[in-house]
XYZ file of N, CA, C and O in Angstrom:
780
model
N 29.557 -11.098 -10.895
C 28.617 -10.000 -11.000
C 27.212 -10.529 -10.744
O 26.793 -11.518 -11.331
N 26.510 -9.862 -9.846
C 25.145 -10.293 -9.552
C 24.283 -9.106 -9.148
O 24.785 -8.060 -8.731
N 22.994 -9.285 -9.312
C 22.013 -8.317 -8.834
C 21.117 -9.037 -7.837
O 20.531 -10.070 -8.160
N 21.081 -8.525 -6.629
C 20.197 -9.069 -5.607
C 18.923 -8.229 -5.626
O 18.944 -7.045 -5.284
N 17.843 -8.815 -6.080
C 16.570 -8.111 -6.130
C 15.850 -8.378 -4.811
O 15.568 -9.529 -4.472
N 15.577 -7.317 -4.086
C 15.032 -7.432 -2.732
C 13.694 -6.709 -2.652
O 13.567 -5.566 -3.084
N 12.709 -7.391 -2.105
C 11.437 -6.707 -1.848
C 11.528 -5.985 -0.511
O 12.153 -6.479 0.435
N 10.915 -4.833 -0.432
C 10.905 -4.053 0.807
C 10.265 -4.837 1.943
O 9.560 -5.832 1.729
N 10.470 -4.362 3.164
C 9.862 -4.981 4.335
C 8.367 -4.705 4.436
O 7.797 -3.941 3.648
N 7.757 -5.322 5.433
C 6.313 -5.202 5.643
C 5.911 -3.752 5.883
O 6.479 -3.080 6.733
N 4.944 -3.289 5.098
C 4.373 -1.965 5.340
C 3.045 -2.173 6.060
O 2.833 -3.213 6.679
N 2.149 -1.219 6.010
C 0.866 -1.382 6.698
C 0.060 -2.461 5.974
O -0.281 -2.296 4.804
N -0.254 -3.566 6.645
C -0.776 -4.744 5.958
C -2.179 -4.622 5.371
O -2.519 -5.362 4.471
N -3.001 -3.731 5.851
C -4.380 -3.663 5.358
C -4.611 -2.510 4.397
O -5.742 -2.049 4.236
N -3.524 -2.050 3.777
C -3.611 -0.931 2.847
C -2.982 -1.308 1.516
O -2.070 -2.126 1.460
N -3.480 -0.704 0.451
C -2.929 -0.928 -0.885
C -1.597 -0.204 -1.010
O -1.377 0.848 -0.417
N -0.725 -0.771 -1.843
C 0.597 -0.194 -2.032
C 0.604 0.870 -3.108
O 0.255 2.020 -2.878
N 0.981 0.470 -4.322
C 1.110 1.452 -5.387
C 2.104 2.527 -4.994
O 3.154 2.235 -4.424
N 1.751 3.773 -5.255
C 2.637 4.882 -4.897
C 2.277 5.452 -3.523
O 2.388 6.639 -3.266
N 1.883 4.577 -2.628
C 1.541 4.948 -1.262
C 2.730 5.608 -0.571
O 3.885 5.244 -0.800
N 2.432 6.536 0.309
C 3.471 7.199 1.120
C 3.674 6.483 2.449
O 4.439 6.938 3.294
N 2.980 5.349 2.652
C 3.144 4.600 3.893
C 4.543 4.010 3.975
O 5.078 3.523 2.989
N 5.103 4.060 5.171
C 6.425 3.483 5.401
C 6.327 2.079 5.972
O 5.279 1.429 5.879
N 7.404 1.634 6.576
C 7.462 0.288 7.148
C 6.723 0.210 8.473
O 6.725 1.159 9.264
N 6.146 -0.942 8.727
C 5.595 -1.238 10.052
C 6.768 -1.637 10.956
O 7.903 -1.803 10.492
N 6.498 -1.819 12.246
C 7.556 -2.282 13.156
C 8.097 -3.635 12.695
O 9.302 -3.887 12.755
N 7.196 -4.500 12.227
C 7.615 -5.809 11.716
C 8.529 -5.638 10.505
O 9.533 -6.338 10.358
N 8.184 -4.709 9.618
C 9.009 -4.446 8.441
C 10.406 -3.968 8.807
O 11.396 -4.328 8.158
N 10.498 -3.144 9.844
C 11.811 -2.660 10.302
C 12.648 -3.818 10.840
O 13.848 -3.907 10.571
N 12.007 -4.725 11.588
C 12.722 -5.910 12.095
C 13.218 -6.758 10.930
O 14.359 -7.261 10.947
N 12.362 -6.967 9.930
C 12.759 -7.756 8.751
C 13.970 -7.122 8.062
O 14.901 -7.821 7.671
N 13.952 -5.798 7.918
C 15.048 -5.106 7.239
C 16.353 -5.226 8.025
O 17.431 -5.384 7.436
N 16.269 -5.179 9.355
C 17.482 -5.351 10.173
C 18.057 -6.758 10.012
O 19.268 -6.930 9.841
N 17.196 -7.766 10.039
C 17.663 -9.146 9.839
C 18.311 -9.297 8.471
O 19.350 -9.936 8.324
N 17.674 -8.711 7.470
C 18.211 -8.803 6.109
C 19.551 -8.085 6.005
O 20.486 -8.590 5.383
N 19.667 -6.920 6.630
C 20.930 -6.184 6.618
C 22.066 -7.007 7.191
O 23.169 -7.059 6.616
N 21.811 -7.688 8.306
C 22.834 -8.554 8.907
C 23.208 -9.687 7.952
O 24.379 -10.042 7.801
N 22.204 -10.238 7.285
C 22.426 -11.343 6.344
C 23.256 -10.904 5.145
O 24.082 -11.665 4.634
N 23.045 -9.667 4.682
C 23.692 -9.198 3.455
C 25.165 -8.832 3.621
O 25.867 -8.620 2.634
N 25.645 -8.765 4.847
C 27.052 -8.409 5.078
C 27.989 -9.331 4.307
O 29.018 -8.907 3.781
N 27.634 -10.593 4.170
C 28.517 -11.580 3.527
C 28.457 -11.558 1.993
O 29.167 -12.313 1.337
N 27.636 -10.685 1.392
C 27.436 -10.715 -0.058
C 28.367 -9.804 -0.862
O 28.297 -9.774 -2.069
N 29.217 -9.039 -0.205
C 30.161 -8.169 -0.911
C 29.450 -7.238 -1.897
O 29.818 -7.134 -3.063
N 28.440 -6.559 -1.408
C 27.655 -5.634 -2.235
C 28.418 -4.326 -2.398
O 29.019 -3.818 -1.446
N 28.384 -3.778 -3.616
C 29.111 -2.532 -3.878
C 28.189 -1.330 -4.075
O 28.628 -0.188 -3.934
N 26.924 -1.565 -4.396
C 25.970 -0.469 -4.620
C 24.591 -0.869 -4.149
O 24.207 -2.030 -4.266
N 23.845 0.122 -3.681
C 22.439 -0.084 -3.341
C 21.619 0.866 -4.209
O 21.879 2.070 -4.247
N 20.657 0.299 -4.912
C 19.705 1.085 -5.694
C 18.327 0.796 -5.113
O 18.001 -0.365 -4.831
N 17.526 1.837 -4.924
C 16.214 1.622 -4.336
C 15.146 2.493 -4.990
O 15.429 3.594 -5.462
N 13.944 1.972 -4.984
C 12.776 2.794 -5.283
C 12.763 3.935 -4.274
O 13.163 3.758 -3.118
N 12.279 5.091 -4.697
C 12.232 6.228 -3.783
C 10.957 6.272 -2.940
O 10.793 7.189 -2.132
N 10.070 5.284 -3.086
C 8.878 5.250 -2.233
C 9.280 4.869 -0.807
O 10.206 4.067 -0.612
N 8.607 5.422 0.221
C 9.069 5.269 1.604
C 9.313 3.835 2.070
O 10.317 3.572 2.735
N 8.439 2.890 1.731
C 8.635 1.532 2.251
C 9.893 0.883 1.695
O 10.540 0.086 2.375
N 10.279 1.220 0.471
C 11.517 0.685 -0.114
C 12.733 1.472 0.371
O 13.745 0.882 0.756
N 12.636 2.799 0.375
C 13.803 3.599 0.777
C 14.131 3.386 2.254
O 15.305 3.333 2.632
N 13.127 3.217 3.107
C 13.390 2.903 4.522
C 14.083 1.557 4.657
O 15.006 1.401 5.458
N 13.635 0.580 3.877
C 14.286 -0.740 3.886
C 15.753 -0.591 3.490
O 16.642 -1.139 4.151
N 16.004 0.170 2.429
C 17.383 0.380 1.962
C 18.239 1.057 3.025
O 19.402 0.680 3.246
N 17.685 2.053 3.698
C 18.444 2.789 4.706
C 18.767 1.919 5.920
O 19.868 2.004 6.473
N 17.825 1.078 6.325
C 18.101 0.161 7.445
C 19.174 -0.841 7.042
O 20.131 -1.079 7.786
N 19.038 -1.431 5.863
C 20.048 -2.373 5.359
C 21.410 -1.696 5.304
O 22.433 -2.274 5.666
N 21.419 -0.456 4.853
C 22.682 0.256 4.687
C 23.366 0.562 6.012
O 24.567 0.824 6.039
N 22.639 0.493 7.103
C 23.263 0.619 8.422
C 24.296 -0.475 8.653
O 25.225 -0.310 9.453
N 24.161 -1.585 7.933
C 25.095 -2.718 8.052
C 26.143 -2.717 6.937
O 27.181 -3.354 7.071
N 25.871 -2.024 5.843
C 26.757 -2.092 4.670
C 27.546 -0.805 4.424
O 28.610 -0.847 3.821
N 26.997 0.339 4.829
C 27.660 1.629 4.687
C 28.094 1.917 3.249
O 29.274 2.100 2.955
N 27.122 1.958 2.364
C 27.374 2.198 0.935
C 26.555 3.394 0.462
O 25.584 3.778 1.093
N 26.924 3.948 -0.698
C 26.044 4.980 -1.263
C 24.717 4.363 -1.691
O 24.687 3.222 -2.151
N 23.637 5.116 -1.514
C 22.312 4.663 -1.949
C 21.864 5.529 -3.114
O 21.946 6.752 -3.048
N 21.387 4.888 -4.181
C 20.833 5.597 -5.333
C 19.314 5.443 -5.289
O 18.815 4.327 -5.347
N 18.610 6.563 -5.177
C 17.148 6.563 -5.117
C 16.602 6.789 -6.525
O 17.065 7.676 -7.228
N 15.606 5.982 -6.917
C 15.100 6.080 -8.281
C 13.589 5.899 -8.336
O 13.054 4.931 -7.789
N 12.909 6.790 -9.037
C 11.466 6.636 -9.223
C 11.153 5.569 -10.267
O 10.030 5.076 -10.346
N 12.148 5.189 -11.077
C 11.923 4.163 -12.110
C 11.636 2.791 -11.506
O 11.044 1.937 -12.170
N 12.068 2.552 -10.273
C 11.872 1.251 -9.629
C 10.665 1.238 -8.704
O 10.501 0.341 -7.890
N 9.792 2.256 -8.850
C 8.556 2.287 -8.053
C 7.600 1.170 -8.461
O 7.637 0.691 -9.587
N 6.716 0.839 -7.535
C 5.611 -0.080 -7.802
C 4.715 0.542 -8.875
O 4.846 1.720 -9.213
N 3.777 -0.247 -9.409
C 2.819 0.302 -10.363
C 2.093 1.490 -9.720
O 1.790 1.468 -8.525
N 1.855 2.511 -10.519
C 1.100 3.658 -10.021
C -0.372 3.260 -9.977
O -1.042 3.229 -11.010
N -0.849 2.948 -8.784
C -2.243 2.532 -8.617
C -3.169 3.736 -8.461
O -4.337 3.575 -8.103
N -2.666 4.917 -8.726
C -3.489 6.117 -8.735
C -4.271 6.314 -7.454
O -3.693 6.325 -6.366
N -5.583 6.431 -7.572
C -6.437 6.699 -6.411
C -6.418 5.567 -5.387
O -6.762 5.787 -4.223
N -6.009 4.363 -5.788
C -5.981 3.238 -4.861
C -4.739 3.241 -3.974
O -4.684 2.545 -2.963
N -3.715 4.006 -4.355
C -2.458 4.026 -3.596
C -2.687 4.479 -2.158
O -3.193 5.573 -1.915
N -2.357 3.611 -1.215
C -2.499 3.927 0.206
C -3.909 3.786 0.756
O -4.139 4.007 1.942
N -4.854 3.386 -0.098
C -6.245 3.219 0.341
C -6.377 1.893 1.109
O -5.659 0.935 0.825
N -7.289 1.849 2.069
C -7.493 0.584 2.779
C -7.976 -0.473 1.777
O -8.693 -0.146 0.819
N -7.589 -1.714 2.007
C -7.972 -2.793 1.092
C -9.490 -2.968 1.052
O -10.061 -3.212 -0.002
N -10.148 -2.846 2.204
C -11.607 -2.977 2.238
C -12.269 -1.915 1.377
O -13.163 -2.209 0.580
N -11.819 -0.669 1.516
C -12.413 0.432 0.757
C -12.121 0.276 -0.735
O -12.988 0.495 -1.574
N -10.884 -0.110 -1.073
C -10.542 -0.248 -2.497
C -11.319 -1.397 -3.138
O -11.767 -1.285 -4.282
N -11.489 -2.509 -2.419
C -12.248 -3.636 -2.970
C -13.724 -3.290 -3.153
O -14.374 -3.789 -4.071
N -14.223 -2.424 -2.275
C -15.624 -2.003 -2.377
C -15.806 -0.994 -3.522
O -16.729 -1.104 -4.318
N -14.897 -0.031 -3.600
C -15.021 1.059 -4.565
C -14.509 0.687 -5.957
O -15.057 1.115 -6.970
N -13.439 -0.132 -6.003
C -12.810 -0.512 -7.273
C -12.594 -2.032 -7.305
O -11.461 -2.504 -7.287
N -13.668 -2.821 -7.317
C -13.508 -4.286 -7.268
C -12.715 -4.811 -8.468
O -12.904 -4.360 -9.595
N -11.800 -5.743 -8.182
C -11.025 -6.392 -9.248
C -9.837 -5.598 -9.748
O -9.159 -6.033 -10.673
N -9.553 -4.447 -9.149
C -8.417 -3.639 -9.610
C -7.121 -4.132 -8.972
O -6.661 -3.616 -7.956
N -6.566 -5.165 -9.601
C -5.259 -5.714 -9.221
C -4.462 -5.889 -10.500
O -5.029 -6.154 -11.569
N -3.156 -5.770 -10.399
C -2.285 -5.763 -11.580
C -2.484 -6.984 -12.468
O -2.425 -6.894 -13.688
N -2.738 -8.147 -11.870
C -2.868 -9.361 -12.664
C -4.298 -9.576 -13.178
O -4.536 -10.488 -13.964
N -5.234 -8.724 -12.758
C -6.638 -8.928 -13.134
C -7.169 -7.920 -14.143
O -8.060 -8.250 -14.921
N -6.654 -6.697 -14.116
C -7.198 -5.698 -15.041
C -6.603 -5.898 -16.441
O -5.597 -6.577 -16.613
N -7.244 -5.294 -17.438
C -6.770 -5.406 -18.809
C -5.389 -4.779 -18.982
O -5.023 -3.867 -18.240
N -4.660 -5.228 -19.962
C -3.280 -4.783 -20.175
C -3.194 -3.271 -20.385
O -2.222 -2.638 -19.985
N -4.224 -2.685 -20.995
C -4.227 -1.238 -21.238
C -5.233 -0.495 -20.357
O -5.503 0.680 -20.573
N -5.760 -1.201 -19.376
C -6.702 -0.582 -18.437
C -5.896 0.130 -17.351
O -5.008 -0.461 -16.740
N -6.211 1.388 -17.125
C -5.482 2.165 -16.133
C -6.120 2.035 -14.759
O -7.341 1.972 -14.648
N -5.261 1.988 -13.732
C -5.784 2.237 -12.402
C -6.343 3.661 -12.427
O -5.806 4.513 -13.145
N -7.407 3.949 -11.690
C -7.960 5.307 -11.722
C -6.887 6.352 -11.409
O -6.291 6.326 -10.347
N -6.594 7.192 -12.399
C -5.547 8.223 -12.320
C -4.161 7.617 -12.133
O -3.276 8.238 -11.530
N -3.944 6.403 -12.635
C -2.653 5.735 -12.509
C -2.197 5.108 -13.818
O -2.637 5.502 -14.896
N -1.330 4.105 -13.720
C -0.749 3.427 -14.876
C -1.567 2.216 -15.287
O -2.313 1.658 -14.486
N -1.329 1.766 -16.500
C -1.842 0.471 -16.965
C -0.730 -0.563 -16.767
O 0.452 -0.199 -16.661
N -1.065 -1.856 -16.751
C -0.026 -2.879 -16.657
C 1.003 -2.798 -17.793
O 2.182 -3.053 -17.582
N 0.552 -2.422 -19.000
C 1.502 -2.321 -20.115
C 2.501 -1.190 -19.866
O 3.711 -1.355 -20.035
N 2.018 -0.019 -19.445
C 2.906 1.115 -19.168
C 3.894 0.776 -18.057
O 5.088 1.093 -18.145
N 3.393 0.128 -17.025
C 4.235 -0.270 -15.901
C 5.338 -1.228 -16.362
O 6.517 -1.042 -16.047
N 4.957 -2.262 -17.110
C 5.918 -3.261 -17.585
C 7.008 -2.602 -18.432
O 8.191 -2.865 -18.244
N 6.603 -1.710 -19.345
C 7.586 -1.019 -20.181
C 8.554 -0.205 -19.325
O 9.754 -0.176 -19.594
N 8.032 0.462 -18.300
C 8.899 1.252 -17.408
C 9.908 0.375 -16.687
O 11.101 0.692 -16.609
N 9.437 -0.752 -16.146
C 10.319 -1.653 -15.396
C 11.397 -2.245 -16.309
O 12.575 -2.278 -15.944
N 11.006 -2.706 -17.489
C 11.982 -3.323 -18.390
C 12.991 -2.284 -18.884
O 14.185 -2.566 -18.994
N 12.539 -1.080 -19.142
C 13.463 -0.005 -19.530
C 14.461 0.264 -18.401
O 15.661 0.436 -18.640
N 13.983 0.304 -17.161
C 14.869 0.515 -16.007
C 15.886 -0.625 -15.897
O 17.067 -0.395 -15.613
N 15.430 -1.869 -16.141
C 16.340 -3.010 -16.071
C 17.388 -2.948 -17.182
O 18.566 -3.219 -16.959
N 16.976 -2.562 -18.385
C 17.927 -2.438 -19.495
C 18.956 -1.347 -19.215
O 20.145 -1.524 -19.491
N 18.523 -0.236 -18.618
C 19.458 0.825 -18.245
C 20.417 0.339 -17.162
O 21.607 0.645 -17.200
N 19.905 -0.417 -16.219
C 20.752 -0.955 -15.153
C 21.830 -1.864 -15.732
O 22.998 -1.785 -15.342
N 21.445 -2.721 -16.680
C 22.420 -3.621 -17.305
C 23.578 -2.855 -17.941
O 24.715 -3.309 -17.913
N 23.267 -1.712 -18.519
C 24.300 -0.907 -19.175
C 25.231 -0.235 -18.180
O 26.325 0.185 -18.540
N 24.793 -0.128 -16.930
C 25.580 0.578 -15.914
C 26.120 -0.330 -14.821
O 26.392 0.125 -13.719
N 26.256 -1.615 -15.130
C 26.807 -2.569 -14.169
C 28.190 -2.973 -14.651
O 28.361 -3.380 -15.797
N 29.160 -2.859 -13.769
C 30.492 -3.336 -14.151
C 30.600 -4.816 -13.802
O 29.847 -5.335 -12.981
N 31.540 -5.490 -14.428
C 31.676 -6.955 -14.294
C 32.043 -7.420 -12.890
O 31.881 -8.584 -12.566
N 32.544 -6.510 -12.071
C 33.055 -6.948 -10.773
C 32.220 -6.450 -9.595
O 32.687 -6.409 -8.475
N 30.970 -6.070 -9.856
C 30.181 -5.567 -8.735
C 28.915 -6.371 -8.491
O 28.374 -7.005 -9.393
N 28.488 -6.328 -7.246
C 27.227 -6.923 -6.832
C 26.327 -5.793 -6.367
O 26.719 -4.985 -5.526
N 25.127 -5.741 -6.914
C 24.200 -4.654 -6.634
C 23.013 -5.181 -5.846
O 22.463 -6.239 -6.161
N 22.607 -4.423 -4.829
C 21.350 -4.696 -4.133
C 20.311 -3.733 -4.683
O 20.503 -2.514 -4.649
N 19.231 -4.277 -5.223
C 18.137 -3.480 -5.773
C 16.916 -3.691 -4.885
O 16.359 -4.791 -4.838
N 16.517 -2.633 -4.157
C 15.366 -2.741 -3.267
C 14.151 -2.143 -3.971
O 14.159 -0.977 -4.348
N 13.125 -2.976 -4.144
C 11.977 -2.547 -4.927
C 10.698 -3.196 -4.383
O 10.610 -3.497 -3.194
N 9.742 -3.455 -5.247
C 8.379 -3.833 -4.845
C 7.948 -5.149 -5.486
O 8.499 -5.566 -6.503
N 6.907 -5.750 -4.912
C 6.412 -7.034 -5.407
C 6.015 -7.022 -6.866
O 6.339 -7.930 -7.625
N 5.294 -5.982 -7.301
C 4.875 -5.901 -8.702
C 6.049 -5.781 -9.647
O 6.057 -6.363 -10.730
N 7.057 -5.010 -9.243
C 8.269 -4.854 -10.067
C 8.972 -6.195 -10.214
O 9.373 -6.586 -11.319
N 9.102 -6.906 -9.113
C 9.774 -8.214 -9.146
C 8.960 -9.193 -9.993
O 9.517 -9.963 -10.776
N 7.642 -9.130 -9.865
C 6.764 -9.971 -10.682
C 6.988 -9.680 -12.174
O 7.107 -10.607 -12.983
N 7.077 -8.406 -12.547
C 7.318 -8.036 -13.945
C 8.688 -8.540 -14.407
O 8.830 -9.078 -15.513
N 9.706 -8.398 -13.558
C 11.046 -8.875 -13.923
C 11.074 -10.391 -14.097
O 11.718 -10.898 -15.016
N 10.381 -11.122 -13.230
C 10.306 -12.580 -13.390
C 9.653 -12.939 -14.724
O 10.112 -13.854 -15.414
N 8.592 -12.242 -15.074
C 7.945 -12.503 -16.366
C 8.930 -12.260 -17.506
O 9.028 -13.065 -18.434
N 9.657 -11.187 -17.429
C 10.622 -10.826 -18.482
C 11.767 -11.844 -18.559
O 12.082 -12.356 -19.636
N 12.364 -12.141 -17.422
C 13.548 -13.008 -17.396
C 13.211 -14.468 -17.687
O 14.054 -15.209 -18.185
N 11.999 -14.875 -17.382
C 11.592 -16.267 -17.613
C 10.715 -16.404 -18.847
O 10.143 -17.457 -19.089
N 10.626 -15.348 -19.631
C 9.879 -15.337 -20.884
C 8.427 -15.776 -20.679
O 7.881 -16.564 -21.453
N 7.813 -15.246 -19.621
C 6.406 -15.516 -19.357
C 5.561 -14.433 -20.025
O 6.012 -13.301 -20.197
N 4.337 -14.761 -20.355
C 3.446 -13.835 -21.057
C 2.909 -12.765 -20.107
O 2.202 -13.078 -19.166
N 3.260 -11.519 -20.351
C 2.746 -10.410 -19.551
C 1.467 -9.829 -20.156
O 0.631 -9.286 -19.461
N 1.333 -9.939 -21.470
C 0.234 -9.274 -22.170
C -1.108 -9.966 -21.921
O -2.089 -9.331 -21.544
N -1.180 -11.273 -22.132
C -2.462 -11.982 -22.081
C -2.651 -12.846 -20.835
O -3.766 -13.250 -20.533
N -1.559 -13.156 -20.143
C -1.674 -14.102 -19.029
C -0.726 -13.738 -17.897
O 0.146 -14.523 -17.534
N -0.891 -12.521 -17.343
C -0.050 -12.127 -16.219
C -0.346 -13.050 -15.045
O -1.498 -13.209 -14.650
N 0.692 -13.612 -14.482
C 0.529 -14.511 -13.348
C 0.865 -13.766 -12.069
O 1.854 -13.042 -12.014
N 0.048 -13.952 -11.049
C 0.399 -13.410 -9.744
C 1.491 -14.298 -9.167
O 1.315 -15.507 -9.031
N 2.625 -13.719 -8.889
C 3.749 -14.464 -8.317
C 4.034 -13.876 -6.947
O 4.463 -12.735 -6.833
N 3.772 -14.639 -5.903
C 3.961 -14.128 -4.541
C 5.440 -13.923 -4.263
O 6.256 -14.807 -4.500
N 5.750 -12.737 -3.775
C 7.127 -12.398 -3.409
C 7.098 -11.985 -1.942
O 6.426 -11.025 -1.578
N 7.807 -12.714 -1.102
C 7.789 -12.442 0.335
C 8.471 -11.116 0.655
O 9.380 -10.684 -0.054
N 8.044 -10.489 1.742
C 8.654 -9.237 2.198
C 10.103 -9.498 2.605
O 10.416 -10.499 3.253
N 10.979 -8.619 2.203
C 12.419 -8.692 2.481
C 13.054 -9.980 1.939
O 14.057 -10.455 2.458
N 12.462 -10.535 0.892
C 13.067 -11.713 0.265
C 14.107 -11.271 -0.756
O 14.132 -10.124 -1.194
N 14.983 -12.207 -1.122
C 16.049 -11.949 -2.091
C 15.863 -12.889 -3.278
O 15.620 -14.078 -3.102
N 15.990 -12.338 -4.462
C 16.116 -13.148 -5.682
C 17.432 -12.729 -6.309
O 17.737 -11.537 -6.395
N 18.242 -13.697 -6.710
C 19.588 -13.384 -7.191
C 19.694 -13.640 -8.681
O 19.369 -14.725 -9.167
N 20.146 -12.613 -9.411
C 20.421 -12.724 -10.848
C 21.922 -12.722 -11.054
O 22.642 -11.933 -10.437
N 22.402 -13.595 -11.925
C 23.812 -13.574 -12.330
C 23.874 -13.500 -13.850
O 22.971 -13.973 -14.544
N 24.932 -12.902 -14.341
C 25.119 -12.764 -15.785
C 25.988 -13.923 -16.256
O 27.143 -14.036 -15.875
N 25.397 -14.832 -17.055
C 26.105 -16.029 -17.529
C 25.835 -16.230 -18.999
O 24.685 -16.155 -19.435
N 26.895 -16.482 -19.742
C 26.786 -16.819 -21.168
C 25.929 -15.807 -21.930
O 25.095 -16.172 -22.763
N 26.119 -14.543 -21.601
C 25.480 -13.488 -22.364
C 24.080 -13.093 -21.949
O 23.454 -12.271 -22.610
N 23.557 -13.669 -20.871
C 22.225 -13.241 -20.419
C 22.098 -13.388 -18.909
O 22.886 -14.085 -18.264
N 21.090 -12.710 -18.359
C 20.832 -12.752 -16.923
C 19.991 -13.973 -16.587
O 19.005 -14.259 -17.242
N 20.403 -14.666 -15.549
C 19.715 -15.887 -15.126
C 19.376 -15.788 -13.638
O 20.208 -15.350 -12.831
N 18.156 -16.188 -13.281
C 17.756 -16.227 -11.866
C 18.317 -17.512 -11.266
O 17.980 -18.603 -11.702
N 19.191 -17.369 -10.265
C 19.740 -18.581 -9.629
C 19.099 -18.857 -8.268
O 19.189 -19.957 -7.749
N 18.486 -17.843 -7.691
C 17.747 -18.016 -6.433
C 16.528 -17.133 -6.530
O 16.603 -16.000 -6.993
N 15.394 -17.645 -6.105
C 14.153 -16.899 -6.275
C 13.390 -16.846 -4.964
O 13.153 -17.890 -4.336
N 13.055 -15.617 -4.541
C 12.181 -15.446 -3.390
C 12.738 -16.136 -2.143
O 12.023 -16.790 -1.399
N 14.035 -15.948 -1.929
C 14.727 -16.582 -0.801
C 14.599 -15.678 0.418
O 15.021 -14.534 0.400
N 14.026 -16.186 1.485
C 13.844 -15.337 2.660
C 14.097 -16.084 3.974
O 13.865 -15.561 5.050
N 14.606 -17.286 3.903
C 14.831 -18.071 5.107
C 16.235 -17.794 5.658
O 17.127 -18.614 5.566
N 16.411 -16.622 6.187
C 17.708 -16.259 6.743
C 17.541 -15.922 8.219
O 18.341 -15.510 8.911
């Protein structure tokens, strides 16, 4: 039993993510096709994806190679960056300097969005629900976002999210593999993208 945590492909590179409606760039589509070919050998039984366009498009391209049901979920969305979602990086840095998940206060909200604490609670709740709905003989592909994966790494590796959130770079269309061993989930591969 394993969970393959996958970051979506490249979206528009000079824009903020959050709950942006931007989809994949041409490069992101190529990455998703390569990943789909790579995943054929993993014996995946389910695909779960964030319902935001850049993740759901990645899931749909991958599924062209796997032909499985896709479960779309808003619980696996990136942090709600509110007014910054989909804004150009230049404009957001000028208008809202320092508004990044690892830099703002734990209870500081993105303008009209979530705080890091609210986001973390949502992600961990989604992960706990997922654990309850995984059978022992299945491998799940979870397509989500960099911030979500960063939060999961903090949780699974017992890193401090409250006072010392670390920016952990997660490559586009990379895979991190979790396996259930001796009563807990363990990361056996992290940010693997050399396929």
